[in-house]
Amino acid sequence: MNGVDGLAESIKAGMKKAKKQSEQKALRGVIQGGRVHICAHSYPMKTAVDVNTDDGSLVWVQLAKSGTAVIVGA
């Protein structure tokens, strides 16, 4: 490490590594009115697996960058 420049390069490399290793966690939601509700937020939904999507069903979802809740389990 060479002073400030070396420190900056070390931090940049660490941030890239952390970004690649981060994984998205599934969130628990409930279906109401054709949307998935998680806490105080509501998201449009798509299903990735064959699960019951009736109102009141509890589901596991992952949020897509587009803001859609993708159902990955029940």
PDB file of C-alpha atoms in Angstrom:
ATOM      1  CA  MET A   1       0.000   0.000   0.000  1.00  0.00           C
ATOM      2  CA  ASN A   2       1.381   3.381  -1.017  1.00  0.00           C
ATOM      3  CA  GLY A   3      -0.243   6.082   1.104  1.00  0.00           C
ATOM      4  CA  VAL A   4      -3.656   7.433   0.243  1.00  0.00           C
ATOM      5  CA  ASP A   5      -3.671   6.063  -3.315  1.00  0.00           C
ATOM      6  CA  GLY A   6      -2.966   2.543  -2.075  1.00  0.00           C
ATOM      7  CA  LEU A   7      -5.665   2.846   0.560  1.00  0.00           C
ATOM      8  CA  ALA A   8      -8.166   4.041  -2.075  1.00  0.00           C
ATOM      9  CA  GLU A   9      -7.355   1.061  -4.314  1.00  0.00           C
ATOM     10  CA  SER A  10      -7.753  -1.354  -1.375  1.00  0.00           C
ATOM     11  CA  ILE A  11     -11.150   0.111  -0.476  1.00  0.00           C
ATOM     12  CA  LYS A  12     -12.302   0.013  -4.114  1.00  0.00           C
ATOM     13  CA  ALA A  13     -11.285  -3.653  -4.442  1.00  0.00           C
ATOM     14  CA  GLY A  14     -13.065  -4.516  -1.197  1.00  0.00           C
ATOM     15  CA  MET A  15     -16.255  -2.795  -2.300  1.00  0.00           C
ATOM     16  CA  LYS A  16     -16.282  -4.647  -5.640  1.00  0.00           C
ATOM     17  CA  LYS A  17     -15.808  -7.968  -3.852  1.00  0.00           C
ATOM     18  CA  ALA A  18     -18.603  -7.231  -1.368  1.00  0.00           C
ATOM     19  CA  LYS A  19     -20.958  -6.189  -4.186  1.00  0.00           C
ATOM     20  CA  LYS A  20     -20.365  -9.456  -6.066  1.00  0.00           C
ATOM     21  CA  GLN A  21     -20.867 -11.553  -2.927  1.00  0.00           C
ATOM     22  CA  SER A  22     -24.072  -9.893  -1.768  1.00  0.00           C
ATOM     23  CA  GLU A  23     -27.141 -12.031  -2.134  1.00  0.00           C
ATOM     24  CA  GLN A  24     -30.747 -11.041  -2.121  1.00  0.00           C
ATOM     25  CA  LYS A  25     -32.855 -12.342   0.728  1.00  0.00           C
ATOM     26  CA  ALA A  26     -36.443 -13.521   0.353  1.00  0.00           C
ATOM     27  CA  LEU A  27     -39.090 -11.454   2.123  1.00  0.00           C
ATOM     28  CA  ARG A  28     -42.383 -12.666   3.612  1.00  0.00           C
ATOM     29  CA  GLY A  29     -45.537 -11.058   2.259  1.00  0.00           C
ATOM     30  CA  VAL A  30     -49.282 -11.550   2.076  1.00  0.00           C
ATOM     31  CA  ILE A  31     -51.386 -11.382  -1.084  1.00  0.00           C
ATOM     32  CA  GLN A  32     -54.258  -8.912  -1.003  1.00  0.00           C
ATOM     33  CA  GLY A  33     -56.155  -7.636  -4.003  1.00  0.00           C
ATOM     34  CA  GLY A  34     -53.758  -9.121  -6.554  1.00  0.00           C
ATOM     35  CA  ARG A  35     -50.703  -7.445  -4.984  1.00  0.00           C
ATOM     36  CA  VAL A  36     -48.124  -8.563  -2.446  1.00  0.00           C
ATOM     37  CA  HIS A  37     -48.035  -6.541   0.778  1.00  0.00           C
ATOM     38  CA  ILE A  38     -44.796  -6.457   2.762  1.00  0.00           C
ATOM     39  CA  CYS A  39     -44.991  -4.291   5.883  1.00  0.00           C
ATOM     40  CA  ALA A  40     -46.447  -0.969   4.690  1.00  0.00           C
ATOM     41  CA  HIS A  41     -45.489  -1.452   1.019  1.00  0.00           C
ATOM     42  CA  SER A  42     -47.487  -3.009  -1.806  1.00  0.00           C
ATOM     43  CA  TYR A  43     -45.954  -4.532  -4.957  1.00  0.00           C
ATOM     44  CA  PRO A  44     -47.316  -5.978  -8.212  1.00  0.00           C
ATOM     45  CA  MET A  45     -46.546  -9.683  -8.402  1.00  0.00           C
ATOM     46  CA  LYS A  46     -45.336 -12.416 -10.723  1.00  0.00           C
ATOM     47  CA  THR A  47     -44.966 -16.076  -9.847  1.00  0.00           C
ATOM     48  CA  ALA A  48     -41.830 -18.147 -10.414  1.00  0.00           C
ATOM     49  CA  VAL A  49     -43.312 -21.304  -8.871  1.00  0.00           C
ATOM     50  CA  ASP A  50     -46.745 -22.922  -8.767  1.00  0.00           C
ATOM     51  CA  VAL A  51     -48.258 -21.725  -5.470  1.00  0.00           C
ATOM     52  CA  ASN A  52     -51.652 -20.643  -4.191  1.00  0.00           C
ATOM     53  CA  THR A  53     -52.081 -16.928  -4.946  1.00  0.00           C
ATOM     54  CA  ASP A  54     -55.503 -16.397  -3.410  1.00  0.00           C
ATOM     55  CA  ASP A  55     -56.093 -13.363  -1.192  1.00  0.00           C
ATOM     56  CA  GLY A  56     -54.668 -13.885   2.285  1.00  0.00           C
ATOM     57  CA  SER A  57     -51.978 -16.359   1.159  1.00  0.00           C
ATOM     58  CA  LEU A  58     -48.567 -15.946   2.790  1.00  0.00           C
ATOM     59  CA  VAL A  59     -45.720 -16.083   0.283  1.00  0.00           C
ATOM     60  CA  TRP A  60     -41.953 -15.657   0.068  1.00  0.00           C
ATOM     61  CA  VAL A  61     -40.869 -13.108  -2.536  1.00  0.00           C
ATOM     62  CA  GLN A  62     -37.775 -11.496  -3.952  1.00  0.00           C
ATOM     63  CA  LEU A  63     -38.025  -7.933  -5.174  1.00  0.00           C
ATOM     64  CA  ALA A  64     -36.894  -7.313  -8.743  1.00  0.00           C
ATOM     65  CA  LYS A  65     -35.156  -4.087  -9.756  1.00  0.00           C
ATOM     66  CA  SER A  66     -38.327  -3.152 -11.632  1.00  0.00           C
ATOM     67  CA  GLY A  67     -40.260  -3.090  -8.333  1.00  0.00           C
ATOM     68  CA  THR A  68     -42.137  -6.330  -8.970  1.00  0.00           C
ATOM     69  CA  ALA A  69     -42.420  -8.970  -6.244  1.00  0.00           C
ATOM     70  CA  VAL A  70     -41.459 -12.362  -7.704  1.00  0.00           C
ATOM     71  CA  ILE A  71     -43.055 -15.169  -5.706  1.00  0.00           C
ATOM     72  CA  VAL A  72     -40.484 -17.878  -4.990  1.00  0.00           C
ATOM     73  CA  GLY A  73     -42.336 -19.940  -2.383  1.00  0.00           C
ATOM     74  CA  ALA A  74     -45.272 -20.243  -0.027  1.00  0.00           C
TER      75      ALA A  74
END
